[in-house]
XYZ file of C-alpha atoms in Angstrom:
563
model
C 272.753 31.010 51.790
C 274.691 29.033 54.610
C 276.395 30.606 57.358
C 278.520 29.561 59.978
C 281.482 30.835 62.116
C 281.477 33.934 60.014
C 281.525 31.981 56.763
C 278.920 32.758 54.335
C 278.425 30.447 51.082
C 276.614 31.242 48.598
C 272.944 29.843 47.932
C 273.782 30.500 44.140
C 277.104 29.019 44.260
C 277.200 25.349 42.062
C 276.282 23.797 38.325
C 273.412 25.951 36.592
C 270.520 24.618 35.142
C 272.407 24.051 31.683
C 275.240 22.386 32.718
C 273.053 20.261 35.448
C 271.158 19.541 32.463
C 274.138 18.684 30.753
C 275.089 15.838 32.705
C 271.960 14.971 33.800
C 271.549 13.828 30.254
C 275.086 11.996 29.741
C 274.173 10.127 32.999
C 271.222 8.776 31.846
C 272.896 7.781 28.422
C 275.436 6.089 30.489
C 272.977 4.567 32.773
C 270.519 3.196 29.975
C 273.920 1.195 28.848
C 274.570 2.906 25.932
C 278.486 2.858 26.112
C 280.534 4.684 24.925
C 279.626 8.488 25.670
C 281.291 10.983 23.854
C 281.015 14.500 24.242
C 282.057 17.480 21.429
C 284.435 19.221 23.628
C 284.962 18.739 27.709
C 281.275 19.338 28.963
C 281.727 21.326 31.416
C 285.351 23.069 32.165
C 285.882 21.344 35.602
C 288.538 18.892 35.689
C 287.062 16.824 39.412
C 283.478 16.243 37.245
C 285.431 15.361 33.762
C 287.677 12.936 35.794
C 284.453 11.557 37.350
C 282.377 11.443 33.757
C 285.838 9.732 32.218
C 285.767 6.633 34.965
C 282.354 6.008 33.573
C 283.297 5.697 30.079
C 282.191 9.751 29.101
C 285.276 10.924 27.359
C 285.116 14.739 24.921
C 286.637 15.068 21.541
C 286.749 17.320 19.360
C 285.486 15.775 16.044
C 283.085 12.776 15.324
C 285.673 10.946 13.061
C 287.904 10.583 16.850
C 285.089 8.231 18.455
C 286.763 4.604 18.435
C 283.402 3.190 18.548
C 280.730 3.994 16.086
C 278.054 2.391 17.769
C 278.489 5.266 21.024
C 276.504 8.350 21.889
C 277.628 11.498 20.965
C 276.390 14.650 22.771
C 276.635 18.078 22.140
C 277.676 20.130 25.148
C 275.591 23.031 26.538
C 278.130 25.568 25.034
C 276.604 24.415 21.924
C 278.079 24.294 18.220
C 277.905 26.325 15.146
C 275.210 25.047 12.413
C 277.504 23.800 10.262
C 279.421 21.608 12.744
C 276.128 20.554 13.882
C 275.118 19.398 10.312
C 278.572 17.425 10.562
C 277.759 15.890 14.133
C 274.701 14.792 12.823
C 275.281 13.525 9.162
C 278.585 11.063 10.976
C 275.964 7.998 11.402
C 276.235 7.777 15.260
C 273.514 8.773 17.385
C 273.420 12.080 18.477
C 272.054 13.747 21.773
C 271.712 17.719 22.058
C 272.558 19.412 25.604
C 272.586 22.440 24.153
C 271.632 25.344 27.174
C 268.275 26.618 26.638
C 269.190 30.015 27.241
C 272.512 29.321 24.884
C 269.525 28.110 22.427
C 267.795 30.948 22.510
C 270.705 33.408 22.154
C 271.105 31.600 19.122
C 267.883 32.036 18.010
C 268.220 35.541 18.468
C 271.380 36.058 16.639
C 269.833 34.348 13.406
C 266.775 36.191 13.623
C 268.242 39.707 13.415
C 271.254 38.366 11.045
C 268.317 37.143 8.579
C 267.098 40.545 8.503
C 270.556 42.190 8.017
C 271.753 43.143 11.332
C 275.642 42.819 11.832
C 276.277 40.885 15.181
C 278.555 42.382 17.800
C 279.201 39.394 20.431
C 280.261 40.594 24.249
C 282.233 37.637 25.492
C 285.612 35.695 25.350
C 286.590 35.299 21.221
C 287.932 31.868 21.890
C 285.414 30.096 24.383
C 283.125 27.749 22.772
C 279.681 29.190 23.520
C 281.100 32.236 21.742
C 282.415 29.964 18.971
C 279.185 28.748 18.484
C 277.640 31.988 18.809
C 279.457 33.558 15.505
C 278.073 30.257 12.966
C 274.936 31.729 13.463
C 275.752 35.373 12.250
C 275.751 34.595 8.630
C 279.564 35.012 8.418
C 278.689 39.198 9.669
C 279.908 38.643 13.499
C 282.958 40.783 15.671
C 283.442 39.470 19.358
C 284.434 41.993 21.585
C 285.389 41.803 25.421
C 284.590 45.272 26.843
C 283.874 48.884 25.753
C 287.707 49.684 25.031
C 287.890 46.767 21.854
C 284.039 48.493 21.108
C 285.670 51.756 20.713
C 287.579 50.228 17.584
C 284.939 49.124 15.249
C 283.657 50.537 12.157
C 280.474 51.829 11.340
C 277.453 49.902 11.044
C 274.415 50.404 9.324
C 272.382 48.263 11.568
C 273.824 46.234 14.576
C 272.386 43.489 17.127
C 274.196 43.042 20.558
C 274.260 39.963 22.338
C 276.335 38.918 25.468
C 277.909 35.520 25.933
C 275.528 34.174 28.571
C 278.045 34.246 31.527
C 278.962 38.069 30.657
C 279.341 40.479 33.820
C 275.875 42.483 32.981
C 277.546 45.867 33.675
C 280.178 45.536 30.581
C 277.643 44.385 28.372
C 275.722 47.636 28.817
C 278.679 49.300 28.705
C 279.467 47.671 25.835
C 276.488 48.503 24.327
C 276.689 52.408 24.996
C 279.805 52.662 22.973
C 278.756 50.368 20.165
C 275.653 52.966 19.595
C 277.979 55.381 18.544
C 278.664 53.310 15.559
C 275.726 52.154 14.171
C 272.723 53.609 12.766
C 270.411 51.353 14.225
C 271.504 49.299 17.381
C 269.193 46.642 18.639
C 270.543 45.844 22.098
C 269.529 42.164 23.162
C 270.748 41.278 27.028
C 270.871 37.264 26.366
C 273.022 36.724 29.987
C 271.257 34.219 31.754
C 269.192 34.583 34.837
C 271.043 32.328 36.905
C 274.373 34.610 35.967
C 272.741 37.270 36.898
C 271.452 36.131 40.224
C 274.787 35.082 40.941
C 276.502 38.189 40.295
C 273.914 39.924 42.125
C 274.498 37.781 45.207
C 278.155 38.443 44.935
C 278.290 41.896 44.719
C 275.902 41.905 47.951
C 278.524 39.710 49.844
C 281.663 40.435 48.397
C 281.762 43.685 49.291
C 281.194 43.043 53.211
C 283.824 40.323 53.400
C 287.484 40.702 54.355
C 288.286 37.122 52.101
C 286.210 35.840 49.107
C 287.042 32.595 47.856
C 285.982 31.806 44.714
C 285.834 27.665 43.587
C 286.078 26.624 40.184
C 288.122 25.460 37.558
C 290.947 27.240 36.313
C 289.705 27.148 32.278
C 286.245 28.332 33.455
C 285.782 31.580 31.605
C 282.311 32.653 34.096
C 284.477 31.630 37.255
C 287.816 33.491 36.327
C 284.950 36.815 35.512
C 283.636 36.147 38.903
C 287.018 36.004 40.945
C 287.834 39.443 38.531
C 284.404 40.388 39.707
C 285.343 39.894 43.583
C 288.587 41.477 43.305
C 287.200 45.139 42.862
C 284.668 44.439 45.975
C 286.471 42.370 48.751
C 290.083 43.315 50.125
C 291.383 39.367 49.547
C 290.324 37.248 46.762
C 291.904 33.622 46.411
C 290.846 31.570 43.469
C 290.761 27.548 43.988
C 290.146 24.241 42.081
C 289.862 21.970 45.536
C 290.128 22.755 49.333
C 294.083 21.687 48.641
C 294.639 25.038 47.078
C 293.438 27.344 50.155
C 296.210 29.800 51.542
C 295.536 29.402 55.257
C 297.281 32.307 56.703
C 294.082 34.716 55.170
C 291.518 32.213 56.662
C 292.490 31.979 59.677
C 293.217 36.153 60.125
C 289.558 37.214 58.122
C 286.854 38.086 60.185
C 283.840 37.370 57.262
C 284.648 35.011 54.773
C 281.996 34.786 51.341
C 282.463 31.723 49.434
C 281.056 31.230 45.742
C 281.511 29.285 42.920
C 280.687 29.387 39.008
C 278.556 27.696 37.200
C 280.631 24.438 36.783
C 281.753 24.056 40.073
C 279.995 20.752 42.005
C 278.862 21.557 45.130
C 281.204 18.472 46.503
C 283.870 20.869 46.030
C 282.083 23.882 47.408
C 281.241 21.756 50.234
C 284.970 20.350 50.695
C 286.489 23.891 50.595
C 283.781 25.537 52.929
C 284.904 22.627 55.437
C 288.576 23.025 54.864
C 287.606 27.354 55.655
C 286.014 26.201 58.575
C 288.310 23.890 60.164
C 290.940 26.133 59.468
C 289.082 28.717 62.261
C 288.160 26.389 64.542
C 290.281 27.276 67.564
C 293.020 24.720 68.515
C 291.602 22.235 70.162
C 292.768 21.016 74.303
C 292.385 17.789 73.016
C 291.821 15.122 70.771
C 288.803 13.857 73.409
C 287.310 16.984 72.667
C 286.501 16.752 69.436
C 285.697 12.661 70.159
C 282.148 12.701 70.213
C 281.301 14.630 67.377
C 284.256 12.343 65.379
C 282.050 9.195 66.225
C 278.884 11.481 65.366
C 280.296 11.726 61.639
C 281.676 8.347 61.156
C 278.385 6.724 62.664
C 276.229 8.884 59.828
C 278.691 8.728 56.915
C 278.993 5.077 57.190
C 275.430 4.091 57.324
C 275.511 2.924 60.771
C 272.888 5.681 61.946
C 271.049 4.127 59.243
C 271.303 0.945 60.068
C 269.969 1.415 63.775
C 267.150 3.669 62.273
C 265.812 0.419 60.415
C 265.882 -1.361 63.775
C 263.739 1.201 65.378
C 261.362 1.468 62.810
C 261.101 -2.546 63.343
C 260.213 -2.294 67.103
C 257.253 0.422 66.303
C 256.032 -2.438 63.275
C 255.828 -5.104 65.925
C 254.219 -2.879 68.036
C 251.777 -2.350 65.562
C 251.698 -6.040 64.098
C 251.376 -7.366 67.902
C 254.019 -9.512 67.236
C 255.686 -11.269 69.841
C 258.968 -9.457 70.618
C 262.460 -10.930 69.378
C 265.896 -9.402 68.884
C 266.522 -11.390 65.577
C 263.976 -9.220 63.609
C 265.546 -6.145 64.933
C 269.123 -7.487 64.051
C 268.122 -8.729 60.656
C 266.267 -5.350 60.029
C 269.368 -3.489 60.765
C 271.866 -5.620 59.229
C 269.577 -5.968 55.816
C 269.342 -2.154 55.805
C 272.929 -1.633 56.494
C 274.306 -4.349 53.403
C 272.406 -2.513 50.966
C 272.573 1.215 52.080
C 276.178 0.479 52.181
C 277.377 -0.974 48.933
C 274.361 1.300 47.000
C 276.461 4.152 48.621
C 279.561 2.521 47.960
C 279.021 1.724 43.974
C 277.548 5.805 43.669
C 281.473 6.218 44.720
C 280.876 9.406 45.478
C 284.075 11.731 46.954
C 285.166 11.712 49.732
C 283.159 8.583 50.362
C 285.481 5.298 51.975
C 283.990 2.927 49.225
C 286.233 -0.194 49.936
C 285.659 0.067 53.906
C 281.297 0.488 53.029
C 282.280 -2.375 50.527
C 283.623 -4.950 53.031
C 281.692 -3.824 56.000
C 278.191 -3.970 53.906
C 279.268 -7.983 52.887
C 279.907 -8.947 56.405
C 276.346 -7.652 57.062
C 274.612 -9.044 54.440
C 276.051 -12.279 55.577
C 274.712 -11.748 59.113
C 271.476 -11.015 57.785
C 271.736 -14.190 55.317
C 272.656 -16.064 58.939
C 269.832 -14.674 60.970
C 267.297 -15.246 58.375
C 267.729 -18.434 58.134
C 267.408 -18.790 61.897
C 263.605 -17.546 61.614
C 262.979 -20.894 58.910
C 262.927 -21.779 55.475
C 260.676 -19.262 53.619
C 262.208 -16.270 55.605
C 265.302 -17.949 54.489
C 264.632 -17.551 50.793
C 262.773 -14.190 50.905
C 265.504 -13.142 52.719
C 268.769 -13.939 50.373
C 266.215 -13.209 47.595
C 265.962 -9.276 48.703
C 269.558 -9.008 49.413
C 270.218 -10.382 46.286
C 268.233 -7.844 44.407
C 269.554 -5.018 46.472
C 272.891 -6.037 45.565
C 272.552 -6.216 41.736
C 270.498 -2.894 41.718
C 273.605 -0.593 41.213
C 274.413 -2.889 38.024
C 270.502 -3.275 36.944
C 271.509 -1.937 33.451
C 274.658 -4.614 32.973
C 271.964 -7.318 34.184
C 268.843 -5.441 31.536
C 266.411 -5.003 35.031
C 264.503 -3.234 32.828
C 261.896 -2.561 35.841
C 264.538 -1.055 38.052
C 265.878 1.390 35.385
C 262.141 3.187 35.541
C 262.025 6.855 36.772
C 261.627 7.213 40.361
C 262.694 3.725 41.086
C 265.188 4.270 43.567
C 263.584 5.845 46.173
C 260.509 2.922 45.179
C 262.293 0.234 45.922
C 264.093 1.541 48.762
C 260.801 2.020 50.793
C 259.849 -1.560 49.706
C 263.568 -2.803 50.959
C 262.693 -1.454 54.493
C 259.523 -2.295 54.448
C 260.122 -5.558 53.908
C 262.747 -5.857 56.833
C 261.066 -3.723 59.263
C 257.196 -5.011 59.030
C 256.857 -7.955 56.807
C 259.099 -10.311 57.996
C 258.301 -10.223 61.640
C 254.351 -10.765 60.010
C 255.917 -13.586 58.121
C 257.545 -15.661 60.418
C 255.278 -15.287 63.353
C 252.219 -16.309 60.965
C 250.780 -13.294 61.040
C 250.749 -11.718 57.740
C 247.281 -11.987 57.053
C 245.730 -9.642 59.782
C 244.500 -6.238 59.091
C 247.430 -5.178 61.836
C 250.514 -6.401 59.234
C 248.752 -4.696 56.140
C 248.438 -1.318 58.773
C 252.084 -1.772 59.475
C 253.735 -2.858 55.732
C 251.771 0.160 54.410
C 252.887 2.729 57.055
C 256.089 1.737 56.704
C 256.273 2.204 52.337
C 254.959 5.153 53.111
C 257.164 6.938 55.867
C 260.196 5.343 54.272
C 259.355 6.899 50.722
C 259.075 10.652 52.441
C 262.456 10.004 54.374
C 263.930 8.835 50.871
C 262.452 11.747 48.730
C 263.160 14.185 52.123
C 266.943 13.249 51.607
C 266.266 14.206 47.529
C 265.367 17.714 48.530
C 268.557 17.932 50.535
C 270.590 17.217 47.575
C 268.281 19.047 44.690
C 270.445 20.579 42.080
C 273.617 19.413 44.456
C 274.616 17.352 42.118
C 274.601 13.660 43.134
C 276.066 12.039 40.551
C 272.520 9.770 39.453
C 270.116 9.242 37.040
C 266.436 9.434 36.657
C 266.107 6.756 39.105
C 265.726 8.891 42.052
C 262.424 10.207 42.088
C 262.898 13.958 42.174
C 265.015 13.470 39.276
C 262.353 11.960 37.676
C 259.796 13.911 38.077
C 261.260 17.354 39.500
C 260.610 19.267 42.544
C 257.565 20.484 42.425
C 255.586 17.278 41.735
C 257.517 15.435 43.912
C 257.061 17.804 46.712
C 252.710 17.385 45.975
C 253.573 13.964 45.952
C 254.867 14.070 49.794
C 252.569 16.185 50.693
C 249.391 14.107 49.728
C 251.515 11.105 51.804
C 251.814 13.018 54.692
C 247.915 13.901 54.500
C 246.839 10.061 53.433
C 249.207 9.381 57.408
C 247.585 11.733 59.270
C 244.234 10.638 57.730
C 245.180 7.061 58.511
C 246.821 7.832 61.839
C 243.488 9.616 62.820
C 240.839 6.689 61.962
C 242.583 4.564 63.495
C 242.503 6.582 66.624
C 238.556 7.456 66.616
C 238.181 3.625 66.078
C 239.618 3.216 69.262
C 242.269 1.128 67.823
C 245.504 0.486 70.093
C 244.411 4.310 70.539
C 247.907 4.773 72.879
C 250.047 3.376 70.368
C 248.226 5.533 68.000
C 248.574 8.375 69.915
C 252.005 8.012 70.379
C 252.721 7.751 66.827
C 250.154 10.379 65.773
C 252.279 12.601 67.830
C 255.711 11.325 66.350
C 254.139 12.243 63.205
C 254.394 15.990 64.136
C 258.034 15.387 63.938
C 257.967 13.889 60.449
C 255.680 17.211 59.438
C 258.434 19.100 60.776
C 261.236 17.625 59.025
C 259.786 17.328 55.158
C 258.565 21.291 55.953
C 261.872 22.283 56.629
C 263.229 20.482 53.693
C 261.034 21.639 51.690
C 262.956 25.294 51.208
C 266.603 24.198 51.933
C 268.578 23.999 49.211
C 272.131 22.970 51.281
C 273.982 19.689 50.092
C 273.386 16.786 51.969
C 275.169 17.097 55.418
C 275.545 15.047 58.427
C 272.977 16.979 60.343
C 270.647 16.690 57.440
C 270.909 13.270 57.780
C 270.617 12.715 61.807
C 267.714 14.917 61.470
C 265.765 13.087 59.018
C 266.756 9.708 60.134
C 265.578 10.595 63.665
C 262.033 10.332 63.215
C 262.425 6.605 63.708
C 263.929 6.924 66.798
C 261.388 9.983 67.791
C 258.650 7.021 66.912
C 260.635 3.974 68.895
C 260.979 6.384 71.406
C 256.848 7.116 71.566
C 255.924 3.856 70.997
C 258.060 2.495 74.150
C 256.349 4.539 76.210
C 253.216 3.867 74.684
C 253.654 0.516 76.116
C 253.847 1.123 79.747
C 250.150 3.478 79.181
């Protein structure tokens, strides 16, 4: 849970696992090349992530027979389909991915169990959404949806009866429900399929809700667990307001609220939440004296969002690598460095065309750097030359690796791979390279340090955007391989660095420098700890934070000089 001038958003608010799932696996299709994706129905009832899927070729319909091209994907949505319409989906000769929900799966499961056995199905949900829709082929044709207690009151009799919930059902009326549907049934097996992170989220809300004097629920108007949710806040909190995007936000309430609880349902992106919990809070930031006021922390953002911060991080990860190479010190490494880092941090960040993101400015202003870098490395000779446009040319083609078949760079867990090689490259071979010096055991110290420390600041930047998401593929490693191993596999780095960090100081070797950096390295401790529990979206603090080690390590290892 973040909170902040009074505003509290919720640490359950965004997709679920389902519908992350859900794209998850369209991305990848879409990733791998395999054009067109279709879906059976809109995946996921948000119009800002449908718009988003359709601009990469991921369009819904409703029957297989619509797909123009035969040779697409077709995936079923994590609402799921009835059995029969699956047999359909899968007999139409196009290949077919299933995104089903797990926990829609196994309310499924459930239904047919008891329906093989007899039971008459009573469904608690919306009659017309498409989980529910699914939900029913599985009854046998013996299913009755009902919404609450008062449409329970009007069935007939049952000999035996099985109640299941539509997954996003408020857990109160489906007990409710249940009660009354005991009356009228001689047997009533009563199976609670709402999902766990439904539940959590309800439970959150009903904590919050109920101590705030505004609750602003985000999330898209044909979202059946959003619209329950803003119902749900609207018998807790005095104000309710009920938005798509921060455009939609009635100021007036904002600004007069004292505690604000933002939440979201379960097909909401968190670029939204994030966007309307900004809007909220610049709406009660006093006025400000002036425009100079706010200055510094304007040139703060636009430094960070923009890559520049980046860009000079590179630089001072260079100076510790010379440091530690012994290399003779020149401003061209440190430009290149920084200008290499910038080009492809830039345009990567650029093609992910994220929103809210200025692509065409990080477009241009990455091409002008990668032309200074192209310029300075060919200042430092031939070979440096060549290595140099080489890398940039790789770094450029990686967001189209899939047009161009780089089979290599489509593996899981390449991004954050080859982004650690990218620096490393700038920031300790190259100075070893054109000085002559990349056979010592000093330039081997340095290139490995740096893969190393630039993988955890890569990965460290995963965790802040876990399950926030990113719109990516597999490529990023904690995508790849999840959470959990990727936060063992940080954690044996950072052991293998301290390890290192330590020999080298018992051996007495450059034992200030090491010192200096064995001390930086508490910083680096710090910040992947930290990370390792925060479950925010990617901020601009996030990224000063993380990004500062290298200047917490330029800063050590200048004064490591003068010891």
């Amino acid at each position: 849970m973040e909170k902040e001038q009074d505003v509290t958003v919720a640490k359950s608010a965004g997709f679920c696992p389902g519908v992350k799932r859900a794209i998850d696996k369209v991305l990848e299709l879409e990733a791998a090349g395999k054009k067109p994706v279709y879906t059976i129905g809109p995946l996921i009832h948000n119009k800002q992530v449908t718009d988003m899927l359709a601009a990469k070729q991921i369009t819904s319909l409703d029957r297989p027979q619509e797909a123009a091209d035969k040779s697409g994907v077709l995936v079923i949505r994590a609402h799921g389909i009835t059995p029969s319409f699956q047999k359909e989906v899968e007999s139409c000769g196009m290949e077919v991915v299933d995104a089903t929900c797990p926990l829609v799966k196994h309310a499924q499961n459930i239904i047919a169990k008891y329906a093989g056995q007899g039971y008459h199905t009573v469904i608690v949900g919306d009659g017309g959404h498409a989980e529910v829709i699914g939900l029913l082929g599985y009854t046998q044709g013996k299913g009755t949806v009902v919404s609450g207690p008062e449409e329970a009151a009007k069935l007939p009799h049952f000999d035996k009866v099985n109640v299941v919930s539509q997954t996003t059902q408020k857990e109160s009326v489906f007990y409710e429900t249940a009660e009354e549907i005991k009356k009228h049934a001689d047997e009533c097996q009563i199976s609670n399929t709402i999902c766990q992170p439904t539940k959590d989220r309800q439970k959150e809300t009903i904590e919050q809700a109920k101590n705030a004097d505004l609750v602003i629920v985000v999330g898209g108007r044909h979202s059946a667990n959003t619209a329950r949710l803003a119902l749900l806040c609207k018998g807790l909190a005095p104000a309710v307001q009920h938005v798509e995007t921060e455009g939609e936000i009635d100021p007036l309430p904002v600004v007069r609220a004292k505690k604000i609880f933002i939440t979201a349902g379960a097909s909401t992106p968190n670029w939204v939440i994030d966007r309307v919990a900004a809007r909220v809070r610049e709406l009660r930031k006093p006025d400000p004296k002036s425009v100079l006021s706010h200055l510094p922390e304007m040139v703060w953002h636009f430094l960070v969002r923009n890559c520049f911060y980046t860009a000079c991080a590179a630089t001072a990860l260079t100076y510790v690598c010379m440091r530690l190479e012994s290399v003779p010190f020149s401003g061209l490494f440190l430009a290149f460095a920084g200008l290499f880092v910038y080009a492809l941090t830039a345009f990567n960040r650029a093609a992910e065309a994220q929103p809210g993101q200025n692509k065409r400015f990080l477009t241009v202003a990455s091409a002008i750097a990668a032309l200074g870098a192209a310029v300075i490395a060919l200042l430092l000779g031939n070979g440096a030359a060549v290595l140099g446009i080489l890398f940039l040319a790789l770094g450029f083609a990686y967001p189209f690796r899939h047009l161009l078949k780089l089979q290599l760079l489509s593996l899981p867990g390449t991004k954050d791979i080859v982004t650690a090689l990218g620096w490393a490259y700038a920031c300790a071979f190259l100075p070893a390279y054109a000085n002559g010096l990349l056979l010592r055991k000093a330039s081997y110290v340095a290139i490995f340090y740096t893969v190393l420390l630039v993988f955890m600041r890569s990965v460290t930047l995963g965790f802040t955007s876990a399950n926030k998401d990113l719109i990516i593929g597999r490529e990023s490693f904690y995508k790849a391989f999840g959470m959990k191993k990727t936060k063992w596999a940080v954690t044996l780095i950072l052991l293998a660095l301290t390890a290192a960090l330590g020999t080298l100081l018992s051996m007495t070797w450059k034992p200030a420098l090491v010192a200096m950096l064995l001390l930086g390295h508490l910083y680096t401790v710090f910040i992947v700890i930290y990370y390792y529990s925060k479950t925010t979206t990617r901020s601009v603090k996030d990224e000063t934070l993380i990004d500062g080690q290298f200047f917490v390590l330029w800063a050590l290892s200048a004064i490591a000089a003068y010891l």
